[in-house]
Short mmCIF file of N, CA and C in Angstrom, two decimals:
data_model
loop_
_atom_site.label_atom_id
_atom_site.label_comp_id
_atom_site.label_asym_id
_atom_site.label_seq_id
_atom_site.Cartn_x
_atom_site.Cartn_y
_atom_site.Cartn_z
N GLY E 1 0.86 -0.72 -0.09
CA GLY E 1 -0.28 -0.43 -0.24
C GLY E 1 1.37 1.44 -0.13
N LEU E 2 0.21 2.62 0.19
CA LEU E 2 0.96 3.56 0.25
C LEU E 2 1.58 3.65 1.27
N GLY E 3 1.61 3.22 2.12
CA GLY E 3 2.22 3.14 3.78
C GLY E 3 3.30 2.72 3.23
N ASP E 4 4.15 1.54 3.00
CA ASP E 4 4.92 1.03 2.36
C ASP E 4 5.18 1.62 1.57
N GLN E 5 5.35 1.74 0.32
CA GLN E 5 6.07 3.05 -0.65
C GLN E 5 6.33 4.16 -0.09
N THR E 6 6.03 4.67 0.77
CA THR E 6 5.94 6.07 1.04
C THR E 6 6.89 6.42 2.58
N GLN E 7 6.44 5.33 3.14
CA GLN E 7 6.74 5.06 4.41
C GLN E 7 6.06 6.54 5.37
N ASP E 8 5.18 6.72 4.94
CA ASP E 8 4.12 7.76 5.40
C ASP E 8 3.28 7.39 6.54
N LYS E 9 4.05 8.00 7.64
CA LYS E 9 3.07 7.28 9.08
C LYS E 9 1.39 7.73 8.57
N PHE E 10 0.68 8.74 8.24
CA PHE E 10 0.24 9.02 7.92
C PHE E 10 -0.68 8.05 7.12
N PHE E 11 -0.21 7.40 6.00
CA PHE E 11 -0.56 6.07 5.44
C PHE E 11 -1.25 4.99 5.99
N TYR E 12 0.00 4.79 7.29
CA TYR E 12 -0.28 4.07 8.23
C TYR E 12 -1.28 4.23 8.93
N GLN E 13 -1.34 4.86 9.13
CA GLN E 13 -3.09 5.35 10.65
C GLN E 13 -4.32 5.91 9.60
N LYS E 14 -3.89 5.83 8.64
CA LYS E 14 -5.39 5.45 7.84
C LYS E 14 -5.62 3.72 7.45
N ALA E 15 -4.52 3.13 7.22
CA ALA E 15 -4.86 1.80 6.99
C ALA E 15 -5.06 1.26 8.56
N LEU E 16 -4.28 1.08 9.29
CA LEU E 16 -5.42 1.05 10.73
C LEU E 16 -6.56 1.05 11.47
N ALA E 17 -7.03 2.66 10.62
CA ALA E 17 -8.65 3.10 10.94
C ALA E 17 -9.15 1.82 10.08
N ALA E 18 -8.72 1.79 8.07
CA ALA E 18 -9.81 0.65 7.87
C ALA E 18 -9.65 -0.63 8.13
N TYR E 19 -8.48 -0.79 9.50
CA TYR E 19 -8.61 -2.24 9.97
C TYR E 19 -9.74 -2.61 10.60
N GLN E 20 -9.41 -1.35 11.92
CA GLN E 20 -10.15 -0.67 13.01
C GLN E 20 -11.69 -1.11 12.43
N GLU E 21 -12.10 -0.50 11.30
CA GLU E 21 -13.63 -0.43 10.76
C GLU E 21 -14.35 -1.78 10.54
N GLY E 22 -12.57 -2.77 9.64
CA GLY E 22 -13.14 -4.16 9.56
C GLY E 22 -13.44 -5.03 10.92
N ILE E 23 -13.02 -4.11 11.87
CA ILE E 23 -12.92 -5.50 13.03
C ILE E 23 -14.74 -5.41 13.88
N ARG E 24 -14.69 -3.40 13.54
CA ARG E 24 -16.31 -2.94 13.61
C ARG E 24 -17.39 -4.18 13.14
N LEU E 25 -16.73 -3.90 11.99
CA LEU E 25 -17.91 -4.75 11.18
C LEU E 25 -17.92 -6.19 10.88
N PHE E 26 -16.88 -7.06 11.32
CA PHE E 26 -16.67 -8.64 10.88
C PHE E 26 -16.36 -8.96 13.05
N GLY E 27 -16.06 -8.18 13.39
CA GLY E 27 -15.59 -8.86 14.71
C GLY E 27 -15.06 -10.13 14.63
N ASP E 28 -15.32 -10.70 15.57
CA ASP E 28 -14.12 -12.17 15.82
C ASP E 28 -14.20 -13.24 13.97
N LYS E 29 -14.57 -12.87 13.18
CA LYS E 29 -14.62 -13.60 12.26
C LYS E 29 -13.78 -13.71 11.21
N ASN E 30 -12.38 -12.74 11.46
CA ASN E 30 -11.84 -12.59 10.52
C ASN E 30 -9.98 -12.79 11.08
N VAL E 31 -9.49 -13.64 11.00
CA VAL E 31 -8.21 -13.39 11.62
C VAL E 31 -7.12 -12.24 11.01
N LEU E 32 -7.69 -12.71 10.14
CA LEU E 32 -6.57 -11.44 8.93
C LEU E 32 -6.56 -9.88 9.55
N ILE E 33 -7.61 -9.55 9.54
CA ILE E 33 -7.44 -8.21 10.24
C ILE E 33 -7.05 -8.05 11.26
N TYR E 34 -6.99 -8.32 12.08
CA TYR E 34 -6.52 -8.28 14.06
C TYR E 34 -4.81 -8.39 13.28
N TRP E 35 -4.40 -9.60 12.60
CA TRP E 35 -3.33 -9.72 12.40
C TRP E 35 -2.54 -8.56 11.98
N ASN E 36 -3.21 -8.02 10.42
CA ASN E 36 -2.55 -6.95 9.81
C ASN E 36 -3.10 -5.62 10.84
N ALA E 37 -3.93 -5.69 11.07
CA ALA E 37 -3.97 -4.28 12.19
C ALA E 37 -2.87 -4.74 12.98
N GLY E 38 -2.36 -5.84 13.99
CA GLY E 38 -1.24 -5.84 14.63
C GLY E 38 0.18 -5.29 14.42
N LYS E 39 -0.03 -5.76 12.66
CA LYS E 39 1.45 -5.30 12.01
C LYS E 39 1.59 -3.84 11.71
N ILE E 40 0.21 -3.33 11.83
CA ILE E 40 -0.23 -2.07 11.56
C ILE E 40 0.52 -1.27 12.27
N ALA E 41 -0.15 -1.56 13.86
CA ALA E 41 -0.12 -0.71 14.99
C ALA E 41 1.26 -1.00 15.59
N GLU E 42 2.11 -1.97 15.33
CA GLU E 42 3.47 -2.41 15.41
C GLU E 42 4.50 -1.20 14.82
N TYR E 43 3.82 -0.92 13.46
CA TYR E 43 4.78 0.06 12.95
C TYR E 43 4.56 1.01 13.41
N LEU E 44 3.60 1.48 13.74
CA LEU E 44 2.54 3.26 14.51
C LEU E 44 3.81 3.37 15.69
N GLU E 45 4.38 2.04 15.98
CA GLU E 45 4.64 1.90 17.61
C GLU E 45 3.84 2.18 18.73
N ASP E 46 2.74 1.45 18.26
CA ASP E 46 1.60 1.38 19.13
C ASP E 46 1.94 -0.41 19.87
N TYR E 47 2.95 -0.40 21.08
CA TYR E 47 3.02 -2.05 21.04
C TYR E 47 2.21 -2.49 21.87
N ASN E 48 1.37 -1.91 22.62
CA ASN E 48 0.59 -2.73 23.70
C ASN E 48 -0.71 -2.86 22.92
N LEU E 49 -1.20 -1.80 21.67
CA LEU E 49 -2.25 -1.92 20.70
C LEU E 49 -1.81 -3.42 19.65
N ALA E 50 -1.02 -3.39 19.32
CA ALA E 50 -0.18 -4.44 18.42
C ALA E 50 -0.22 -5.85 19.27
N GLU E 51 0.24 -5.80 20.37
CA GLU E 51 0.10 -6.93 20.67
C GLU E 51 -0.89 -7.50 21.32
N SER E 52 -2.23 -6.52 21.20
CA SER E 52 -3.72 -6.57 21.74
C SER E 52 -4.07 -7.41 20.36
N TYR E 53 -4.21 -6.91 19.65
CA TYR E 53 -4.63 -7.55 18.22
C TYR E 53 -4.03 -8.74 17.62
N TYR E 54 -2.49 -8.97 17.94
CA TYR E 54 -1.78 -10.39 18.21
C TYR E 54 -2.72 -11.35 18.98
N ARG E 55 -2.56 -10.90 20.10
CA ARG E 55 -3.70 -12.02 20.88
C ARG E 55 -4.92 -12.40 20.73
N ARG E 56 -5.57 -11.42 19.78
CA ARG E 56 -6.55 -11.42 19.07
C ARG E 56 -7.35 -12.41 18.08
N SER E 57 -5.98 -12.06 17.37
CA SER E 57 -5.83 -13.34 15.96
C SER E 57 -5.70 -14.01 16.65
N ILE E 58 -4.51 -14.32 17.45
CA ILE E 58 -4.61 -16.34 18.23
C ILE E 58 -5.36 -16.69 18.38
N ALA E 59 -6.41 -16.27 19.29
CA ALA E 59 -7.54 -16.29 19.79
C ALA E 59 -8.57 -16.95 19.32
N ILE E 60 -8.64 -16.01 18.09
CA ILE E 60 -9.59 -16.63 16.67
C ILE E 60 -9.52 -17.56 16.04
N SER E 61 -8.14 -17.75 15.96
CA SER E 61 -7.60 -18.81 14.72
C SER E 61 -6.52 -19.39 15.41
N PRO E 62 -6.18 -19.99 16.42
CA PRO E 62 -5.03 -20.38 17.16
C PRO E 62 -3.99 -21.58 16.27
N GLY E 63 -4.20 -21.99 15.27
CA GLY E 63 -3.85 -22.85 14.55
C GLY E 63 -2.62 -22.10 13.68
N TYR E 64 -3.14 -20.61 13.44
CA TYR E 64 -2.58 -20.08 12.26
C TYR E 64 -0.99 -19.35 13.13
N GLU E 65 0.07 -19.72 12.57
CA GLU E 65 1.14 -19.64 13.26
C GLU E 65 1.79 -18.12 12.81
N ASP E 66 1.73 -17.20 12.12
CA ASP E 66 2.24 -16.40 11.88
C ASP E 66 2.15 -14.97 13.13
N PRO E 67 0.38 -14.88 13.53
CA PRO E 67 0.48 -14.17 14.79
C PRO E 67 1.82 -14.59 15.95
N TYR E 68 2.03 -16.09 15.83
CA TYR E 68 2.82 -16.27 17.05
C TYR E 68 4.11 -15.51 16.73
N ARG E 69 4.41 -15.29 15.66
CA ARG E 69 5.55 -15.11 15.10
C ARG E 69 5.52 -13.56 15.26
N ASN E 70 5.21 -13.05 15.14
CA ASN E 70 4.69 -11.67 15.21
C ASN E 70 4.66 -11.22 16.71
N LEU E 71 4.40 -11.63 17.69
CA LEU E 71 4.28 -11.50 19.18
C LEU E 71 5.52 -11.44 19.69
N ALA E 72 6.27 -13.06 19.12
CA ALA E 72 7.73 -13.27 19.60
C ALA E 72 8.34 -12.41 19.49
N ASP E 73 8.66 -11.86 17.70
CA ASP E 73 9.36 -10.57 17.39
C ASP E 73 9.28 -9.55 18.21
N LEU E 74 7.22 -9.02 18.39
CA LEU E 74 7.24 -8.00 19.14
C LEU E 74 7.42 -7.27 20.54
N TYR E 75 7.54 -8.96 21.67
CA TYR E 75 8.35 -9.04 22.78
C TYR E 75 9.36 -8.95 22.36
N ARG E 76 10.59 -9.50 21.54
CA ARG E 76 11.67 -9.77 21.65
C ARG E 76 12.21 -8.36 20.91
N PHE E 77 11.90 -7.45 20.35
CA PHE E 77 12.89 -6.88 19.18
C PHE E 77 12.18 -5.00 19.95
N LYS E 78 10.83 -5.17 20.44
CA LYS E 78 10.59 -3.87 20.39
C LYS E 78 10.05 -3.33 21.87
N MET E 79 9.23 -4.68 22.56
CA MET E 79 8.53 -4.72 24.20
C MET E 79 10.00 -4.80 24.91
N HIS E 80 11.01 -5.43 24.21
CA HIS E 80 12.04 -6.07 25.40
C HIS E 80 11.61 -6.98 26.51
N LYS E 81 10.73 -7.85 26.29
CA LYS E 81 10.53 -8.62 27.18
C LYS E 81 11.12 -9.64 27.57
N GLU E 82 11.19 -10.38 28.68
CA GLU E 82 11.62 -11.50 29.42
C GLU E 82 11.94 -12.74 28.03
N GLN E 83 12.91 -13.15 28.52
CA GLN E 83 13.28 -14.27 27.30
C GLN E 83 11.94 -16.07 27.71
N LYS E 84 11.38 -15.37 28.94
CA LYS E 84 10.53 -16.54 29.52
C LYS E 84 9.24 -15.66 28.91
N ASP E 85 8.87 -14.63 28.53
CA ASP E 85 7.88 -14.56 27.88
C ASP E 85 7.52 -15.02 26.46
N ILE E 86 9.04 -14.88 25.75
CA ILE E 86 9.04 -14.71 24.43
C ILE E 86 9.00 -16.35 24.24
N ILE E 87 9.56 -17.21 24.87
CA ILE E 87 9.84 -18.60 24.93
C ILE E 87 8.12 -19.47 25.08
N ALA E 88 7.15 -18.01 26.29
CA ALA E 88 5.77 -19.06 26.13
C ALA E 88 5.13 -18.75 25.17
N VAL E 89 5.64 -17.62 24.17
CA VAL E 89 4.52 -17.15 23.35
C VAL E 89 5.03 -18.55 21.87
N TYR E 90 6.79 -19.20 21.43
CA TYR E 90 6.64 -19.98 20.80
C TYR E 90 5.84 -21.33 21.41
N GLU E 91 6.43 -21.76 22.91
CA GLU E 91 5.93 -23.05 22.90
C GLU E 91 3.94 -23.09 23.02
N GLU E 92 3.56 -21.85 23.28
CA GLU E 92 1.87 -21.77 22.76
C GLU E 92 1.41 -21.96 21.44
N GLY E 93 2.22 -21.25 20.92
CA GLY E 93 2.28 -21.71 19.14
C GLY E 93 2.58 -23.12 19.04
N LEU E 94 3.58 -23.65 19.39
CA LEU E 94 3.73 -24.98 19.14
C LEU E 94 2.78 -25.91 19.45
N GLU E 95 2.31 -25.53 20.68
CA GLU E 95 1.08 -26.56 21.29
C GLU E 95 -0.33 -26.49 20.30
N ALA E 96 -0.37 -24.74 19.70
CA ALA E 96 -1.41 -24.75 18.88
C ALA E 96 -1.37 -25.04 17.57
N THR E 97 -0.56 -25.24 16.90
CA THR E 97 -0.37 -25.57 15.39
C THR E 97 -0.08 -26.77 15.35
N GLY E 98 0.75 -28.00 16.33
CA GLY E 98 0.87 -28.76 16.09
C GLY E 98 2.10 -29.45 15.81
N GLY E 99 3.04 -28.29 16.63
CA GLY E 99 4.49 -28.48 16.40
C GLY E 99 4.52 -28.04 15.27
N ASN E 100 4.04 -26.88 14.91
CA ASN E 100 5.40 -26.01 13.70
C ASN E 100 6.29 -26.21 13.31
N ALA E 101 6.54 -26.85 12.04
CA ALA E 101 8.20 -26.66 11.89
C ALA E 101 8.77 -25.41 11.79
N ASN E 102 8.48 -24.38 10.83
CA ASN E 102 8.83 -22.90 11.27
C ASN E 102 8.77 -22.44 12.35
N LEU E 103 7.86 -22.78 12.79
CA LEU E 103 7.73 -21.51 14.36
C LEU E 103 9.03 -22.62 15.25
N PHE E 104 9.08 -23.88 15.01
CA PHE E 104 10.42 -24.29 16.05
C PHE E 104 11.42 -24.33 15.64
N LEU E 105 11.77 -23.93 14.40
CA LEU E 105 13.23 -23.61 13.74
C LEU E 105 13.32 -22.22 14.79
N GLU E 106 12.17 -21.29 14.27
CA GLU E 106 12.22 -19.79 14.84
C GLU E 106 12.79 -19.53 16.39
N LYS E 107 12.14 -20.50 16.80
CA LYS E 107 12.59 -20.60 18.93
C LYS E 107 13.84 -21.46 18.98
N CYS E 108 14.33 -22.20 17.91
CA CYS E 108 15.62 -22.95 18.42
C CYS E 108 16.48 -21.85 18.12
N SER E 109 16.26 -20.66 16.81
CA SER E 109 17.34 -19.52 16.47
C SER E 109 17.27 -19.05 17.63
N TYR E 110 15.96 -18.42 18.13
CA TYR E 110 15.90 -17.22 19.67
C TYR E 110 16.79 -17.69 20.33
N LEU E 111 16.43 -19.56 20.92
CA LEU E 111 17.36 -19.72 22.30
C LEU E 111 18.68 -19.71 21.65
N ARG E 112 19.56 -19.65 20.39
CA ARG E 112 20.86 -19.50 19.67
C ARG E 112 21.50 -18.33 19.80
N PHE E 113 20.94 -17.41 19.21
CA PHE E 113 21.07 -16.01 19.80
C PHE E 113 21.00 -15.19 20.92
N SER E 114 20.18 -15.79 21.90
CA SER E 114 20.17 -15.23 23.25
C SER E 114 20.79 -16.08 24.08
N ALA E 115 22.17 -17.05 23.44
CA ALA E 115 22.77 -17.44 24.10
C ALA E 115 22.72 -18.80 24.99
N ASN E 116 21.15 -19.12 25.58
CA ASN E 116 20.67 -20.01 25.70
C ASN E 116 21.12 -21.12 24.86
N TYR E 117 22.72 -21.58 24.90
CA TYR E 117 23.15 -22.52 24.17
C TYR E 117 22.78 -24.19 24.23
N PRO E 118 22.37 -24.44 25.59
CA PRO E 118 21.93 -25.64 26.41
C PRO E 118 20.96 -26.03 25.49
N GLU E 119 19.60 -24.87 25.79
CA GLU E 119 18.01 -25.83 25.39
C GLU E 119 18.07 -25.76 23.29
N ALA E 120 19.05 -24.78 23.13
CA ALA E 120 19.02 -24.37 21.70
C ALA E 120 20.35 -25.32 20.94
N LEU E 121 20.67 -26.04 21.67
CA LEU E 121 21.25 -27.20 21.29
C LEU E 121 20.62 -28.27 20.93
N ALA E 122 19.59 -28.57 21.71
CA ALA E 122 18.93 -29.55 22.17
C ALA E 122 17.51 -29.55 20.67
N CYS E 123 17.67 -28.41 20.78
CA CYS E 123 16.15 -27.82 19.74
C CYS E 123 16.99 -28.23 18.12
N TYR E 124 18.26 -28.11 18.20
CA TYR E 124 19.07 -28.52 17.05
C TYR E 124 18.92 -29.65 17.09
N GLN E 125 19.49 -30.49 18.23
CA GLN E 125 19.63 -31.78 17.63
C GLN E 125 18.19 -32.29 16.91
N THR E 126 17.04 -31.81 17.86
CA THR E 126 15.70 -32.16 17.34
C THR E 126 15.14 -31.84 15.84
N LEU E 127 15.81 -31.25 15.50
CA LEU E 127 16.17 -30.49 13.77
C LEU E 127 16.36 -31.00 13.65
N SER E 128 17.98 -31.67 13.19
CA SER E 128 18.70 -32.65 12.91
C SER E 128 18.51 -34.02 12.54
N LYS E 129 17.81 -34.78 13.68
CA LYS E 129 17.02 -35.93 13.83
C LYS E 129 15.91 -36.13 12.68
N ASN E 130 15.00 -34.57 13.16
CA ASN E 130 13.57 -34.63 11.65
C ASN E 130 14.48 -34.61 10.36
N TYR E 131 15.56 -33.36 10.31
CA TYR E 131 16.05 -33.21 8.97
C TYR E 131 17.43 -33.63 8.38
N PRO E 132 18.05 -35.13 8.88
CA PRO E 132 19.30 -35.28 8.79
C PRO E 132 19.72 -35.20 7.37
N ASP E 133 19.51 -34.71 6.50
CA ASP E 133 20.17 -34.36 5.29
C ASP E 133 20.86 -32.67 5.72
N ASN E 134 19.93 -32.28 6.45
CA ASN E 134 20.39 -30.49 6.64
C ASN E 134 21.65 -30.27 7.15
N SER E 135 22.82 -30.21 6.37
CA SER E 135 24.17 -30.08 6.88
C SER E 135 24.19 -28.73 8.27
N GLY E 136 23.59 -27.77 7.83
CA GLY E 136 23.40 -26.34 8.70
C GLY E 136 22.89 -27.17 9.94
N TYR E 137 22.31 -27.56 10.18
CA TYR E 137 21.52 -27.73 11.76
C TYR E 137 23.27 -28.57 12.37
N GLN E 138 23.87 -29.35 11.22
CA GLN E 138 24.61 -30.74 11.95
C GLN E 138 25.68 -29.41 12.59
N ASP E 139 26.09 -28.30 11.40
CA ASP E 139 27.44 -27.22 11.72
C ASP E 139 26.82 -26.30 12.87
N THR E 140 25.75 -25.84 13.31
CA THR E 140 24.55 -25.39 14.40
C THR E 140 25.26 -26.03 15.18
N ILE E 141 24.81 -27.10 15.34
CA ILE E 141 25.01 -28.30 16.99
C ILE E 141 26.88 -28.03 17.41
N LYS E 142 28.04 -28.19 16.38
CA LYS E 142 28.90 -28.21 16.66
C LYS E 142 28.95 -26.97 17.11
N GLU E 143 29.00 -26.06 16.72
CA GLU E 143 28.50 -24.57 17.21
C GLU E 143 28.66 -24.39 18.75
N LEU E 144 27.41 -24.89 18.93
CA LEU E 144 26.75 -24.76 19.89
C LEU E 144 27.31 -25.45 20.87
N GLU E 145 27.77 -26.88 20.85
CA GLU E 145 28.38 -27.74 21.62
C GLU E 145 29.87 -26.77 22.47
N GLY E 146 30.47 -26.43 21.13
CA GLY E 146 31.84 -25.35 21.16
C GLY E 146 31.18 -24.62 22.50
N LYS E 147 30.51 -23.70 22.78
CA LYS E 147 30.19 -23.08 23.55
C LYS E 147 30.00 -23.51 24.76
N ILE E 148 29.72 -24.65 24.62
CA ILE E 148 28.77 -25.03 26.04
C ILE E 148 29.96 -25.92 26.72
N LYS E 149 31.14 -26.13 26.22
CA LYS E 149 32.17 -26.72 26.41
C LYS E 149 33.16 -25.76 27.73
#
């Protein structure tokens, strides 16, 4: 949209107003309205509003992985929440999505880059077991084993 092209917050505010009208009209029937409203609110730096929209989209459609990812990133990069809060989002999403592989990989990556090496190692070992042909997981396991010693 125009907001993406111009990076003008005016257009993002207009987009958020349109999503809020969609919420008013459709209520709890459309996960994408809440999810997109969350992304716009996050861009506008209204992090509490973004969090509430992501949470609402999760409540509407718990099996949809994207709001968990967005919420974890919001907590991590914008709200600077504690690791336990971020991990809780990943765990909630993994449970609700039946262990979505992309969400699991993101959790593993988060653990690795937050220096939680033992848990990251266990995570990557699981990935390597499930995807034995992925040499990148083996390399990451070696790296993590070196950091733990």
